Tab-separated table of C-alpha atoms in Angstrom:
chain	number	residue	atom	x	y	z
O	1	MET	CA	0.000	0.000	0.000
O	2	ALA	CA	3.048	2.294	-0.089
O	3	THR	CA	1.849	3.094	-3.635
O	4	TYR	CA	-0.934	5.189	-2.121
O	5	ASP	CA	1.179	6.821	0.612
O	6	LEU	CA	0.955	10.597	0.183
O	7	THR	CA	3.784	11.478	2.588
O	8	PRO	CA	6.259	12.316	-0.244
O	9	ARG	CA	3.688	14.782	-1.655
O	10	ILE	CA	2.565	16.211	1.675
O	11	ALA	CA	5.951	16.602	3.420
O	12	PRO	CA	7.298	19.440	1.164
O	13	ASN	CA	4.267	21.530	2.209
O	14	LEU	CA	4.867	21.117	5.957
O	15	ASP	CA	7.294	22.501	8.496
O	16	ARG	CA	9.853	19.743	8.989
O	17	HIS	CA	8.757	19.258	12.622
O	18	LEU	CA	5.267	18.384	11.367
O	19	VAL	CA	6.719	15.570	9.252
O	20	PHE	CA	7.830	13.627	12.364
O	21	PRO	CA	4.307	12.479	13.333
O	22	LEU	CA	3.860	11.173	9.781
O	23	LEU	CA	7.104	9.184	9.954
O	24	GLU	CA	6.126	7.813	13.374
O	25	PHE	CA	2.843	6.576	11.903
O	26	LEU	CA	4.536	4.983	8.875
O	27	GLN	CA	7.028	3.269	11.178
O	28	GLU	CA	4.212	1.891	13.321
O	29	ARG	CA	2.343	0.619	10.236
O	30	GLN	CA	5.603	-0.868	8.853
O	31	LEU	CA	4.867	0.564	5.435
O	32	TYR	CA	8.597	1.006	4.758
O	33	PRO	CA	11.716	-0.732	6.105
O	34	GLU	CA	12.539	0.606	9.580
O	35	GLU	CA	16.067	1.502	8.473
O	36	GLN	CA	14.626	3.794	5.777
O	37	ILE	CA	12.396	5.540	8.321
O	38	PHE	CA	15.324	6.042	10.740
O	39	LYS	CA	17.463	7.572	7.982
O	40	SER	CA	14.633	9.907	6.986
O	41	LYS	CA	14.286	11.028	10.618
O	42	ILE	CA	18.012	11.737	10.954
O	43	GLU	CA	17.954	13.718	7.691
O	44	LEU	CA	15.050	15.819	8.992
O	45	LEU	CA	16.689	16.340	12.376
O	46	SER	CA	19.937	17.526	10.805
O	47	LYS	CA	18.186	20.821	9.948
O	48	THR	CA	16.789	21.293	13.483
O	49	ASN	CA	18.290	21.757	16.957
O	50	MET	CA	16.932	18.440	18.292
O	51	VAL	CA	20.419	16.964	18.517
O	52	ASP	CA	19.725	14.639	21.474
O	53	TYR	CA	16.834	13.058	19.573
O	54	ALA	CA	19.061	12.622	16.504
O	55	MET	CA	21.679	10.917	18.679
O	56	ASP	CA	19.082	8.471	20.052
O	57	ILE	CA	17.919	7.554	16.550
O	58	HIS	CA	21.529	7.114	15.393
O	59	LYS	CA	22.088	4.663	18.255
O	60	SER	CA	18.938	2.698	17.339
O	61	LEU	CA	19.793	2.651	13.631
O	62	TYR	CA	23.388	1.458	14.005
O	63	HIS	CA	22.954	-0.503	17.278
O	64	THR	CA	25.724	1.388	19.043
O	65	GLU	CA	26.226	3.732	21.989
O	66	ASP	CA	28.725	5.832	20.028
O	67	VAL	CA	27.651	8.902	18.064
O	68	PRO	CA	29.513	10.823	15.329
O	69	GLN	CA	31.787	13.659	16.392
O	70	ASP	CA	29.865	16.177	14.284
O	71	MET	CA	26.738	15.465	16.380
O	72	ILE	CA	28.671	16.104	19.597
O	73	GLU	CA	30.034	19.375	18.194
O	74	ARG	CA	26.606	20.379	16.929
O	75	ARG	CA	25.131	19.811	20.398
O	76	ALA	CA	27.727	22.110	21.975
O	77	GLU	CA	26.894	24.797	19.388
O	78	VAL	CA	23.160	24.526	20.113
O	79	VAL	CA	23.644	24.816	23.876
O	80	ALA	CA	25.907	27.869	23.469
O	81	ARG	CA	23.540	29.577	21.019
O	82	LEU	CA	20.520	28.879	23.262
O	83	LYS	CA	22.322	30.480	26.222
O	84	ALA	CA	23.201	33.578	24.183
O	85	LEU	CA	19.612	33.987	22.910
O	86	GLU	CA	18.252	33.487	26.419
O	87	GLU	CA	20.465	36.328	27.708
O	88	GLY	CA	19.369	38.617	24.843
O	89	ALA	CA	15.671	38.035	25.501
O	90	ALA	CA	16.020	38.012	29.332
O	91	PRO	CA	14.793	41.600	30.004
O	92	LEU	CA	11.580	41.091	28.005
O	93	VAL	CA	11.040	37.554	29.358
O	94	ALA	CA	11.383	38.896	32.914
O	95	PHE	CA	8.829	41.612	32.131
O	96	LEU	CA	6.369	39.066	30.642
O	97	GLN	CA	6.679	36.883	33.743
O	98	ASN	CA	5.669	39.849	35.937
O	99	VAL	CA	1.850	39.578	36.084
O	100	ASN	CA	1.351	43.134	37.415
O	101	ALA	CA	3.572	44.624	34.721
O	102	VAL	CA	1.867	42.694	31.892
O	103	GLN	CA	-1.528	44.050	33.012
O	104	GLU	CA	-0.355	47.501	31.967
O	105	LEU	CA	-0.133	46.451	28.317
O	106	ARG	CA	-2.922	47.687	26.045
O	107	ALA	CA	-4.317	46.805	22.620
O	108	ASP	CA	-2.403	49.819	21.256
O	109	LYS	CA	1.009	48.438	20.179
O	110	GLN	CA	2.589	51.880	19.833
O	111	TYR	CA	1.646	52.702	23.428
O	112	ASN	CA	3.124	49.372	24.593
O	113	LEU	CA	6.409	50.008	22.768
O	114	GLN	CA	6.715	53.496	24.221
O	115	MET	CA	5.854	52.294	27.737
O	116	LEU	CA	8.348	49.394	27.573
O	117	ASN	CA	11.070	51.733	26.347
O	118	ASP	CA	10.424	54.485	28.892
O	119	ARG	CA	9.842	52.406	32.012
O	120	PHE	CA	11.733	49.155	31.438
O	121	GLN	CA	14.396	50.117	28.853
O	122	ILE	CA	13.068	47.426	26.514
O	123	GLY	CA	13.278	48.347	22.841
O	124	PRO	CA	13.118	46.807	19.337
O	125	LYS	CA	16.372	44.917	19.944
O	126	GLN	CA	14.909	42.969	22.895
O	127	ILE	CA	11.642	42.327	21.032
O	128	GLU	CA	13.567	40.896	18.074
O	129	ALA	CA	15.618	38.817	20.545
O	130	LEU	CA	12.361	37.331	21.890
O	131	TYR	CA	11.404	36.222	18.363
O	132	GLN	CA	14.808	34.602	17.764
O	133	TYR	CA	14.666	32.922	21.184
O	134	ALA	CA	11.135	31.576	20.525
O	135	LYS	CA	12.163	30.303	17.082
O	136	PHE	CA	15.221	28.580	18.550
O	137	GLN	CA	13.098	26.992	21.299
O	138	PHE	CA	10.803	25.609	18.590
O	139	GLU	CA	13.782	24.167	16.690
O	140	CYS	CA	14.911	22.498	19.945
O	141	GLY	CA	11.513	20.811	20.288
O	142	ASN	CA	10.293	22.954	23.205
O	143	TYR	CA	6.938	23.642	21.550
O	144	SER	CA	5.166	24.868	24.697
O	145	GLY	CA	7.749	27.566	25.422
O	146	ALA	CA	7.886	28.537	21.745
O	147	ALA	CA	4.080	28.900	21.543
O	148	ASP	CA	4.013	31.196	24.617
O	149	TYR	CA	6.856	33.436	23.422
O	150	LEU	CA	5.515	33.665	19.861
O	151	TYR	CA	2.097	34.695	21.191
O	152	GLN	CA	3.686	37.396	23.326
O	153	TYR	CA	5.932	38.515	20.477
O	154	ARG	CA	2.920	39.019	18.170
O	155	ALA	CA	1.299	41.252	20.785
O	156	LEU	CA	4.299	43.615	20.532
O	157	CYS	CA	5.487	43.171	16.939
O	158	THR	CA	4.718	45.948	14.419
O	159	ASN	CA	6.326	44.189	11.430
O	160	SER	CA	3.488	42.410	9.553
O	161	GLU	CA	5.791	39.879	7.836
O	162	ARG	CA	7.471	38.935	11.117
O	163	SER	CA	4.070	38.707	12.813
O	164	LEU	CA	2.828	36.368	10.063
O	165	SER	CA	5.916	34.171	10.420
O	166	ALA	CA	5.328	34.002	14.191
O	167	LEU	CA	1.714	32.972	13.605
O	168	TRP	CA	2.821	30.057	11.370
O	169	GLY	CA	5.228	28.991	14.130
O	170	LYS	CA	2.527	29.270	16.801
O	171	LEU	CA	0.173	27.137	14.673
O	172	ALA	CA	2.839	24.438	14.205
O	173	ALA	CA	3.580	24.386	17.948
O	174	GLU	CA	-0.107	24.015	18.880
O	175	ILE	CA	-0.517	21.176	16.346
O	176	LEU	CA	2.523	19.355	17.717
O	177	MET	CA	1.161	19.708	21.268
O	178	GLN	CA	-2.236	18.450	19.981
O	179	ASN	CA	-4.061	21.519	21.332
O	180	TRP	CA	-6.732	21.192	18.650
O	181	ASP	CA	-9.095	23.966	19.804
O	182	ILE	CA	-6.314	26.558	19.995
O	183	ALA	CA	-4.793	25.266	16.748
O	184	LEU	CA	-8.152	25.740	14.991
O	185	GLU	CA	-8.326	29.347	16.237
O	186	GLU	CA	-4.819	30.029	14.892
O	187	LEU	CA	-5.701	28.333	11.602
O	188	ASN	CA	-8.744	30.586	11.136
O	189	ARG	CA	-6.676	33.642	12.073
O	190	LEU	CA	-4.058	32.673	9.485
O	191	LYS	CA	-6.693	32.052	6.805
O	192	GLU	CA	-8.125	35.524	7.404
O	193	ILE	CA	-4.700	37.100	6.879
O	194	ILE	CA	-3.931	35.035	3.759
O	195	ASP	CA	-7.282	35.898	2.163
O	196	SER	CA	-7.017	39.638	2.925
O	197	LYS	CA	-3.267	40.249	2.569
O	198	SER	CA	-1.704	41.750	-0.553
O	199	PHE	CA	0.822	39.288	-1.979
O	200	SER	CA	3.616	40.051	-4.442
O	201	SER	CA	1.926	37.663	-6.875
O	202	PRO	CA	-1.222	35.489	-7.036
O	203	LEU	CA	1.129	32.482	-7.153
O	204	ASN	CA	2.493	33.310	-3.678
O	205	GLN	CA	-1.015	33.648	-2.290
O	206	MET	CA	-2.011	30.305	-3.813
O	207	GLN	CA	1.091	28.667	-2.275
O	208	SER	CA	0.129	30.040	1.151
O	209	ARG	CA	-3.336	28.518	0.743
O	210	ILE	CA	-1.795	25.164	-0.204
O	211	TRP	CA	0.439	25.227	2.886
O	212	LEU	CA	-2.539	26.147	5.063
O	213	MET	CA	-4.613	23.225	3.740
O	214	HIS	CA	-1.814	20.732	4.344
O	215	TRP	CA	-1.272	21.945	7.912
O	216	SER	CA	-5.028	21.896	8.516
O	217	LEU	CA	-5.188	18.120	7.950
O	218	PHE	CA	-3.746	17.543	11.431
O	219	ILE	CA	-6.533	19.644	12.956
O	220	PHE	CA	-9.518	18.608	10.851
O	221	PHE	CA	-9.001	14.881	11.392
O	222	ASN	CA	-8.588	15.298	15.144
O	223	HIS	CA	-11.012	18.093	16.024
O	224	ASP	CA	-14.604	17.108	16.866
O	225	ASN	CA	-16.079	19.359	14.167
O	226	GLY	CA	-13.220	18.935	11.717
O	227	ARG	CA	-14.973	16.897	9.050
O	228	THR	CA	-17.466	19.677	8.470
O	229	GLN	CA	-14.853	22.413	8.565
O	230	ILE	CA	-12.550	20.729	6.047
O	231	ILE	CA	-15.404	20.924	3.523
O	232	ASP	CA	-15.997	24.583	4.421
O	233	LEU	CA	-12.336	25.373	3.724
O	234	PHE	CA	-11.277	23.051	0.885
O	235	ASN	CA	-14.508	23.476	-1.093
O	236	GLN	CA	-14.269	27.271	-1.319
O	237	ASP	CA	-13.562	28.316	-4.912
O	238	LYS	CA	-10.136	29.867	-4.216
O	239	TYR	CA	-8.971	26.876	-2.202
O	240	LEU	CA	-10.454	24.300	-4.575
O	241	ASN	CA	-8.696	26.081	-7.468
O	242	ALA	CA	-5.420	25.830	-5.545
O	243	ILE	CA	-5.993	22.101	-5.035
O	244	GLN	CA	-6.719	21.553	-8.726
O	245	THR	CA	-3.719	23.638	-9.782
O	246	ASN	CA	-0.992	22.373	-7.496
O	247	ALA	CA	-2.201	19.843	-4.886
O	248	PRO	CA	-4.731	17.391	-6.404
O	249	HIS	CA	-3.737	14.733	-3.837
O	250	LEU	CA	-5.762	16.722	-1.262
O	251	LEU	CA	-8.866	15.477	-3.092
O	252	ARG	CA	-8.458	12.266	-1.065
O	253	TYR	CA	-9.262	14.109	2.152
O	254	LEU	CA	-12.083	16.200	0.722
O	255	SER	CA	-13.608	13.032	-0.805
O	256	THR	CA	-13.410	11.255	2.553
O	257	ALA	CA	-15.025	14.211	4.335
O	258	PHE	CA	-17.910	14.250	1.854
O	259	ILE	CA	-18.446	10.501	2.251
O	260	VAL	CA	-18.606	10.558	6.061
O	261	ASN	CA	-20.538	13.845	6.279
O	262	LYS	CA	-24.153	13.259	5.243
O	263	ARG	CA	-25.199	16.873	5.831
O	264	ARG	CA	-23.112	18.199	2.956
O	265	ARG	CA	-24.909	16.468	0.091
O	266	PRO	CA	-26.018	19.694	-1.700
O	267	GLN	CA	-22.351	20.588	-2.406
O	268	PHE	CA	-21.565	17.005	-3.343
O	269	LYS	CA	-22.803	17.059	-6.962
O	270	ASP	CA	-20.474	19.913	-7.902
O	271	PHE	CA	-17.595	18.130	-6.199
O	272	ILE	CA	-18.195	14.993	-8.297
O	273	LYS	CA	-17.707	17.159	-11.407
O	274	VAL	CA	-14.351	18.297	-10.014
O	275	LEU	CA	-13.320	14.669	-9.448
O	276	GLN	CA	-14.210	13.892	-13.077
O	277	GLN	CA	-12.053	16.773	-14.285
O	278	GLU	CA	-9.084	15.723	-12.158
O	279	GLN	CA	-9.080	11.974	-12.888
O	280	GLN	CA	-6.049	12.378	-15.148
O	281	SER	CA	-3.990	14.362	-12.635
O	282	TYR	CA	-4.870	12.392	-9.485
O	283	LYS	CA	-6.800	9.325	-8.421
O	284	ASP	CA	-6.671	6.771	-5.633
O	285	PRO	CA	-9.165	4.119	-4.422
O	286	ILE	CA	-11.200	6.715	-2.488
O	287	THR	CA	-11.677	9.096	-5.429
O	288	GLU	CA	-12.161	6.109	-7.779
O	289	PHE	CA	-14.871	4.731	-5.494
O	290	LEU	CA	-16.883	7.936	-5.919
O	291	ALA	CA	-16.318	7.864	-9.675
O	292	CYS	CA	-17.550	4.252	-9.817
O	293	VAL	CA	-20.765	5.074	-7.930
O	294	TYR	CA	-21.665	8.516	-9.240
O	295	VAL	CA	-20.034	8.788	-12.674
O	296	ASN	CA	-19.855	5.290	-14.135
O	297	TYR	CA	-22.556	3.547	-12.048
O	298	ASP	CA	-20.129	0.655	-11.853
O	299	PHE	CA	-21.235	-1.097	-8.662
O	300	ASP	CA	-18.938	-4.098	-9.112
O	301	GLY	CA	-16.027	-1.683	-9.451
O	302	ALA	CA	-17.212	0.234	-6.370
O	303	GLN	CA	-17.309	-3.005	-4.388
O	304	LYS	CA	-13.667	-3.735	-5.268
O	305	LYS	CA	-12.633	-0.177	-4.522
O	306	MET	CA	-14.251	-0.363	-1.065
O	307	ARG	CA	-11.771	-3.068	-0.056
O	308	GLU	CA	-8.868	-0.957	-1.333
O	309	CYS	CA	-10.280	2.137	0.413
O	310	GLU	CA	-10.126	0.310	3.728
O	311	GLU	CA	-6.407	-0.350	3.236
O	312	VAL	CA	-5.756	3.235	2.144
O	313	ILE	CA	-7.468	4.590	5.262
O	314	LEU	CA	-5.628	2.218	7.606
O	315	ASN	CA	-2.286	3.317	6.133
O	316	ASP	CA	-2.957	7.053	5.919
O	317	PRO	CA	-1.475	9.107	8.820
O	318	PHE	CA	-4.514	11.412	8.955
O	319	LEU	CA	-7.305	8.911	8.299
O	320	GLY	CA	-5.898	5.851	10.078
O	321	LYS	CA	-5.896	7.202	13.638
O	322	ARG	CA	-6.473	4.397	16.160
O	323	VAL	CA	-8.532	4.734	19.318
O	324	GLU	CA	-7.722	2.401	22.204
O	325	ASP	CA	-10.577	1.249	24.450
O	326	SER	CA	-9.311	-1.169	27.114
O	327	ASN	CA	-7.759	-3.957	25.048
O	328	PHE	CA	-9.800	-3.111	21.975
O	329	SER	CA	-8.448	-0.945	19.138
O	330	THR	CA	-10.605	0.710	16.474
O	331	VAL	CA	-10.075	3.055	13.526
O	332	PRO	CA	-13.179	5.305	13.664
O	333	MET	CA	-12.661	6.794	10.206
O	334	ARG	CA	-12.446	3.339	8.614
O	335	ASP	CA	-15.705	2.225	10.259
O	336	GLU	CA	-17.575	5.420	9.378
O	337	PHE	CA	-16.263	5.390	5.840
O	338	LEU	CA	-17.343	1.809	5.131
O	339	GLU	CA	-20.794	2.372	6.639
O	340	ASN	CA	-21.390	5.487	4.543
O	341	ALA	CA	-19.821	3.974	1.422
O	342	ARG	CA	-22.355	1.118	1.624
O	343	LEU	CA	-25.092	3.716	1.987
O	344	PHE	CA	-23.850	5.512	-1.162
O	345	ILE	CA	-23.943	2.263	-3.131
O	346	PHE	CA	-27.360	1.300	-1.776
O	347	GLU	CA	-28.992	4.670	-2.443
O	348	THR	CA	-27.606	4.979	-5.964
O	349	TYR	CA	-28.390	1.361	-6.847
O	350	CYS	CA	-31.943	1.764	-5.554
O	351	ARG	CA	-32.545	4.851	-7.674
O	352	ILE	CA	-31.750	2.828	-10.783
O	353	HIS	CA	-33.618	-0.398	-9.944
O	354	GLN	CA	-37.152	-0.986	-8.630
O	355	ARG	CA	-36.693	-4.589	-7.476
O	356	ILE	CA	-33.335	-5.735	-6.130
O	357	ASN	CA	-32.209	-9.234	-5.285
O	358	MET	CA	-30.967	-9.360	-1.680
O	359	GLY	CA	-28.152	-11.743	-2.545
O	360	VAL	CA	-26.865	-9.441	-5.279
O	361	LEU	CA	-27.142	-6.423	-2.985
O	362	ALA	CA	-25.338	-8.223	-0.151
O	363	GLU	CA	-22.474	-8.986	-2.539
O	364	LYS	CA	-22.237	-5.349	-3.640
O	365	LEU	CA	-22.205	-4.186	-0.016
O	366	ASN	CA	-19.445	-6.665	0.924
O	367	LEU	CA	-21.731	-8.287	3.540
O	368	ASN	CA	-23.161	-11.773	3.960
O	369	TYR	CA	-26.906	-12.255	3.364
O	370	GLU	CA	-28.016	-11.969	7.020
O	371	GLU	CA	-25.817	-8.919	7.682
O	372	ALA	CA	-27.120	-7.242	4.522
O	373	GLU	CA	-30.741	-7.910	5.481
O	374	ARG	CA	-30.266	-6.441	8.980
O	375	TRP	CA	-28.369	-3.463	7.563
O	376	ILE	CA	-31.094	-2.700	4.981
O	377	VAL	CA	-33.937	-3.097	7.517
O	378	ASN	CA	-32.244	-0.580	9.838
O	379	LEU	CA	-31.555	1.739	6.939
O	380	ILE	CA	-35.181	1.707	5.724
O	381	ARG	CA	-36.365	2.450	9.277
O	382	ASN	CA	-34.004	5.393	9.711
O	383	SER	CA	-33.922	6.894	6.200
O	384	LYS	CA	-36.326	8.565	3.822
O	385	LEU	CA	-36.121	5.689	1.345
O	386	ASP	CA	-39.575	4.352	0.490
O	387	ALA	CA	-38.769	0.648	0.304
O	388	LYS	CA	-39.782	-2.706	1.734
O	389	ILE	CA	-38.297	-6.195	1.932
O	390	ASP	CA	-40.114	-9.147	0.391
O	391	SER	CA	-38.719	-11.997	2.480
O	392	GLN	CA	-40.386	-14.733	0.384
O	393	SER	CA	-38.744	-13.671	-2.869
O	394	GLY	CA	-35.626	-12.335	-1.129
O	395	THR	CA	-35.888	-8.923	-2.771
O	396	VAL	CA	-35.949	-5.256	-1.824
O	397	ILE	CA	-38.824	-3.454	-3.555
O	398	MET	CA	-38.444	0.260	-4.153
O	399	GLU	CA	-41.543	2.435	-4.207
O	400	PRO	CA	-40.142	5.678	-5.597
O	401	ASN	CA	-41.786	8.855	-4.419
O	402	GLN	CA	-39.912	10.812	-7.071
O	403	PRO	CA	-41.786	12.078	-10.199
O	404	ASN	CA	-41.465	9.776	-13.212
O	405	VAL	CA	-39.428	10.837	-16.218
O	406	TYR	CA	-42.439	12.481	-17.953
O	407	GLU	CA	-43.274	14.548	-14.873
O	408	GLN	CA	-39.623	15.599	-14.596
O	409	LEU	CA	-39.641	16.631	-18.273
O	410	ILE	CA	-42.776	18.769	-17.757
O	411	ASP	CA	-41.209	20.422	-14.673
O	412	HIS	CA	-38.006	21.232	-16.574
O	413	THR	CA	-40.018	22.636	-19.500
O	414	LYS	CA	-41.979	24.880	-17.139
O	415	ALA	CA	-38.738	26.130	-15.614
O	416	ILE	CA	-37.249	26.894	-19.059
O	417	SER	CA	-40.452	28.705	-20.068
O	418	GLY	CA	-40.309	30.837	-16.914
O	419	ARG	CA	-36.646	31.749	-17.460
O	420	THR	CA	-37.342	32.594	-21.136
O	421	TYR	CA	-40.244	34.865	-20.152
O	422	LYS	CA	-38.044	36.655	-17.627
O	423	LEU	CA	-35.204	37.083	-20.145
O	424	VAL	CA	-37.594	38.540	-22.785
O	425	GLY	CA	-38.925	40.982	-20.178
O	426	GLN	CA	-35.398	42.158	-19.346
O	427	LEU	CA	-34.581	42.632	-23.057
O	428	LEU	CA	-37.757	44.689	-23.602
O	429	GLU	CA	-36.941	46.894	-20.598
O	430	HIS	CA	-33.427	47.439	-21.933
O	431	ALA	CA	-34.763	48.311	-25.424
O	432	GLN	CA	-37.252	50.797	-23.986
O	433	ALA	CA	-34.525	52.429	-21.904
O	434	GLN	CA	-32.361	52.825	-25.036
O	435	ALA	CA	-35.314	54.353	-26.943
O	436	VAL	CA	-35.889	56.957	-24.214
O	437	ARG	CA	-32.250	58.049	-24.447
């Protein structure tokens, strides 16, 4: 299933610290040789200040207690640099730790800067030192400290580019600490800035949107309301255009959200058209499943794709999250996906056929006969489908409450007639206005 692993496509759009959880997941799922994962981790860590972690991985990879000399030297450099940055930021850090002093800060940044300078001899140099110290803390893996200092830095910073950079860092830190509510707030704040900010080129703005969507995957597939909010974000025209232009692999996650979110059906038809357009640039079992059901009406193909979808979900770092309950482990997204995928097949199949053989339907739902019968009985009870089961003949009989094809044709004709009448009226008004002039 490594064929369907999106990590190589996703990783370039993430901060390198955000790639570690993905590698941890792949290591746990044994999708790649462990040696390959270890080497990838060391390569990532070489560009951070997490030297102790890199040393531990080196020991595990080569089964030794010795570490290379360059790692030892690098560690000494990091410790010395951290001490120097700590001293530079010390006056402002001391001020921020004084609760009474902090209460004097106001929403007016210019007032704050003047007050800090006049009363505490803290100026732009110390504020910049706080940013560098926070950034260094993040690179060392101290995400909690980094998040606090970056928040405080943004309250004082008057440079919009620096403030934006600090917000990206704060978002990454909250994600890595799994503070999903706070992370969602920062994500929305960042989206607001990206959508309203003037960029040097539309390409740069689109790239920022692509980064934002990739980072959001951590939040949306962990936050309680995430599956609705991913549709709200990804399905907006500007963001969907960015996906189609430069990140079609994100269609996997939008497809999954649509499948497990029954309330978003009105937007679903337009999304299916997007999937059709993008079949040449990207497809996987999840997008192909939707194409089988809603484009090709290929129910045998959909049945096969369902099995592949299960494997894709189990091996996807965002979709395959496990929940432990005592000694029992489940993958909620897998279970919800399969349940709703069966519903998609059933509803679409029933719209095409009036009488359906239970055995055939059970096969298409990947269930045995008894399971299929129970599933359909529960579905008929809880859904708006007008259907009944004939146990003697072993069939499901549909009693469609939709207008027949002739009634639909009459309704469409009436609608066209109404639109034509309105258009003629507008043309006449325009002609009369021209004549008056």
